[in-house]
GROMACS .gro file of C-alpha atoms in nm:
model
  172
    1MET     CA    1  10.450  11.744  10.404
    2GLY     CA    2  10.685  11.523  10.173
    3LEU     CA    3  10.698  11.523   9.809
    4PHE     CA    4  10.483  11.250   9.781
    5ASP     CA    5  10.201  11.312  10.042
    6PHE     CA    6  10.047  11.491   9.685
    7PHE     CA    7   9.994  11.136   9.539
    8ARG     CA    8   9.848  10.973   9.923
    9GLU     CA    9   9.506  10.819   9.892
   10ASP     CA   10   9.389  10.727  10.207
   11ILE     CA   11   9.119  10.485  10.191
   12ALA     CA   12   8.921  10.293  10.508
   13ILE     CA   13   8.794   9.960  10.418
   14ASP     CA   14   8.584   9.673  10.635
   15LEU     CA   15   8.623   9.350  10.502
   16GLY     CA   16   8.298   9.171  10.538
   17THR     CA   17   8.222   8.854  10.514
   18ALA     CA   18   7.947   8.887  10.331
   19ASN     CA   19   8.082   9.268  10.106
   20THR     CA   20   8.327   9.405  10.183
   21LEU     CA   21   8.296   9.820  10.181
   22ILE     CA   22   8.591  10.069  10.101
   23ILE     CA   23   8.586  10.437  10.156
   24HIS     CA   24   8.708  10.750  10.001
   25ASN     CA   25   8.692  11.107  10.095
   26ASP     CA   26   8.455  11.054  10.391
   27LYS     CA   27   8.195  10.887  10.097
   28VAL     CA   28   8.112  10.504  10.074
   29VAL     CA   29   8.324  10.409   9.716
   30VAL     CA   30   8.293  10.061   9.671
   31ASP     CA   31   8.018   9.871   9.865
   32ALA     CA   32   8.036   9.522   9.671
   33PRO     CA   33   7.953   9.177   9.771
   34SER     CA   34   8.260   8.971   9.919
   35ILE     CA   35   8.273   8.688   9.660
   36VAL     CA   36   8.550   8.619   9.346
   37ALA     CA   37   8.479   8.391   9.017
   38LYS     CA   38   8.809   8.144   8.976
   39ASP     CA   39   8.845   7.982   8.633
   40ARG     CA   40   8.872   7.577   8.805
   41ASN     CA   41   9.102   7.548   8.532
   42THR     CA   42   9.378   7.848   8.531
   43ASN     CA   43   9.287   7.908   8.908
   44LYS     CA   44   9.261   8.248   8.752
   45ILE     CA   45   9.051   8.531   8.904
   46ILE     CA   46   8.759   8.610   8.709
   47ALA     CA   47   8.573   8.846   8.816
   48VAL     CA   48   8.495   9.034   9.180
   49GLY     CA   49   8.198   9.130   9.383
   50HIS     CA   50   7.862   9.269   9.180
   51GLN     CA   51   8.001   9.075   8.866
   52ALA     CA   52   8.146   8.704   9.049
   53ARG     CA   53   7.770   8.733   9.243
   54GLN     CA   54   7.586   8.747   8.951
   55MET     CA   55   7.775   8.432   8.843
   56HIS     CA   56   7.705   8.208   9.138
   57GLY     CA   57   7.525   7.958   9.108
   58LYS     CA   58   7.478   8.007   8.724
   59THR     CA   59   7.784   7.937   8.565
   60HIS     CA   60   7.967   7.745   8.354
   61GLU     CA   61   8.079   7.415   8.528
   62ASP     CA   62   8.499   7.519   8.445
   63ILE     CA   63   8.387   7.860   8.729
   64LYS     CA   64   8.299   7.868   9.047
   65THR     CA   65   8.260   8.143   9.331
   66ILE     CA   66   8.407   8.179   9.615
   67ARG     CA   67   8.437   8.368   9.987
   68PRO     CA   68   8.736   8.429  10.021
   69LEU     CA   69   8.652   8.594  10.381
   70LYS     CA   70   8.487   8.341  10.656
   71ASP     CA   71   8.356   8.440  11.050
   72GLY     CA   72   8.552   8.812  10.943
   73VAL     CA   73   8.898   8.633  10.865
   74ILE     CA   74   9.056   8.562  10.537
   75ALA     CA   75   9.001   8.208  10.444
   76ASP     CA   76   9.194   8.209  10.100
   77PHE     CA   77   9.508   8.494  10.048
   78GLU     CA   78   9.503   8.503   9.616
   79ALA     CA   79   9.101   8.560   9.633
   80SER     CA   80   9.095   8.837   9.901
   81GLU     CA   81   9.416   8.994   9.724
   82ALA     CA   82   9.288   9.019   9.437
   83MET     CA   83   8.949   9.105   9.542
   84ILE     CA   84   9.032   9.419   9.726
   85ARG     CA   85   9.285   9.511   9.498
   86GLU     CA   86   9.014   9.469   9.221
   87MET     CA   87   8.778   9.720   9.398
   88ILE     CA   88   9.024   9.961   9.499
   89LYS     CA   89   9.076   9.988   9.149
   90SER     CA   90   8.693   9.987   9.137
   91ILE     CA   91   8.728  10.385   9.333
   92PRO     CA   92   8.569  10.679   9.014
   93ASN     CA   93   8.886  10.918   9.192
   94LEU     CA   94   9.190  10.668   9.155
   95LYS     CA   95   9.127  10.545   8.836
   96GLY     CA   96   9.318  10.634   8.500
   97ARG     CA   97   9.579  10.797   8.689
   98MET     CA   98   9.900  10.820   8.505
   99ILE     CA   99  10.142  10.807   8.818
  100PRO     CA  100   9.948  10.516   9.039
  101PRO     CA  101   9.872  10.643   9.359
  102VAL     CA  102  10.069  10.594   9.748
  103LEU     CA  103   9.783  10.403   9.911
  104ARG     CA  104   9.727  10.465  10.297
  105MET     CA  105   9.467  10.204  10.428
  106VAL     CA  106   9.298  10.146  10.708
  107ILE     CA  107   9.112   9.844  10.775
  108CYS     CA  108   8.861   9.687  11.023
  109ILE     CA  109   8.944   9.328  11.184
  110PRO     CA  110   8.720   9.191  11.404
  111SER     CA  111   8.772   9.190  11.819
  112GLY     CA  112   8.871   8.756  11.817
  113ILE     CA  113   9.128   8.790  11.519
  114THR     CA  114   9.458   8.643  11.585
  115GLU     CA  115   9.804   8.763  11.530
  116VAL     CA  116   9.852   8.476  11.239
  117GLU     CA  117   9.496   8.629  11.098
  118LYS     CA  118   9.609   8.995  11.153
  119ARG     CA  119   9.892   8.914  10.921
  120ALA     CA  120   9.733   8.796  10.662
  121VAL     CA  121   9.493   9.100  10.659
  122ARG     CA  122   9.804   9.300  10.643
  123ASP     CA  123  10.051   9.055  10.383
  124SER     CA  124   9.694   9.112  10.196
  125ALA     CA  125   9.650   9.482  10.209
  126GLU     CA  126   9.998   9.526  10.106
  127HIS     CA  127  10.046   9.301   9.823
  128ALA     CA  128   9.726   9.485   9.633
  129GLY     CA  129   9.881   9.804   9.677
  130ALA     CA  130   9.940   9.973  10.018
  131ARG     CA  131  10.224  10.148  10.102
  132GLU     CA  132  10.125  10.199  10.473
  133VAL     CA  133   9.841   9.939  10.679
  134TYR     CA  134   9.642  10.044  10.994
  135LEU     CA  135   9.400   9.797  11.196
  136ILE     CA  136   9.146   9.901  11.387
  137HIS     CA  137   8.883   9.687  11.579
  138GLU     CA  138   8.529   9.640  11.392
  139PRO     CA  139   8.367   9.803  11.717
  140MET     CA  140   8.614  10.084  11.782
  141ALA     CA  141   8.592  10.174  11.429
  142ALA     CA  142   8.188  10.179  11.390
  143ALA     CA  143   8.214  10.378  11.732
  144ILE     CA  144   8.451  10.643  11.567
  145GLY     CA  145   8.203  10.604  11.266
  146THR     CA  146   7.955  10.687  11.425
  147GLY     CA  147   8.060  10.980  11.588
  148VAL     CA  148   8.130  10.844  11.920
  149ASP     CA  149   8.392  11.045  12.134
  150VAL     CA  150   8.630  10.717  12.231
  151GLN     CA  151   8.799  10.934  12.472
  152GLU     CA  152   8.546  10.984  12.671
  153PRO     CA  153   8.507  10.899  13.035
  154LYS     CA  154   8.134  10.754  12.930
  155GLY     CA  155   8.055  10.413  12.806
  156ASN     CA  156   7.934  10.319  12.505
  157MET     CA  157   7.728  10.042  12.354
  158ILE     CA  158   7.792   9.912  12.034
  159ILE     CA  159   7.646   9.626  11.852
  160ASP     CA  160   7.809   9.570  11.515
  161ILE     CA  161   7.612   9.296  11.257
  162GLY     CA  162   7.796   9.121  11.001
  163GLY     CA  163   7.778   8.868  10.752
  164GLY     CA  164   7.975   8.648  10.972
  165THR     CA  165   8.066   8.815  11.328
  166THR     CA  166   7.874   8.967  11.528
  167GLU     CA  167   8.022   9.245  11.756
  168ILE     CA  168   7.898   9.390  12.095
  169ALA     CA  169   8.175   9.648  12.313
  170ILE     CA  170   8.150   9.900  12.568
  171ILE     CA  171   8.386  10.159  12.443
  172SER     CA  172   8.441  10.404  12.699
   0.00000   0.00000   0.00000
């Protein structure tokens, strides 16, 4: 165990087209809509998640709401990065620390994602503050999360129905 392991925090992120989940210490600590509100004039992010969803369709003409993910992948890099950063800041156990934690993230990705899209997810997480980023395919994450022994020589069907993608996998 290194000196800085004391400051390390592990989080898992399911970046969804409709909603984003963040898990920390085996608990869902963020469950928010994947939506960002921007000022049209300055291009500055003004709200993410629930606050941005409340602005959707009711906003001033100078404010636009966007969904930074399309079909399970990043469509707007800057908005995705800001959304991840702000959602991480809202994790109760990480708020108000004098020394910011060293973040290690596991992020779920769709099975059909390209190398360019993987790089966008990794870069977005790193710009949002991750020191280490690990990517895992969504059906595998779902299998592990439900307690399936993925090492066992037995097939298990996993169906992951999301807001932008649906994936079916046989894991053995």
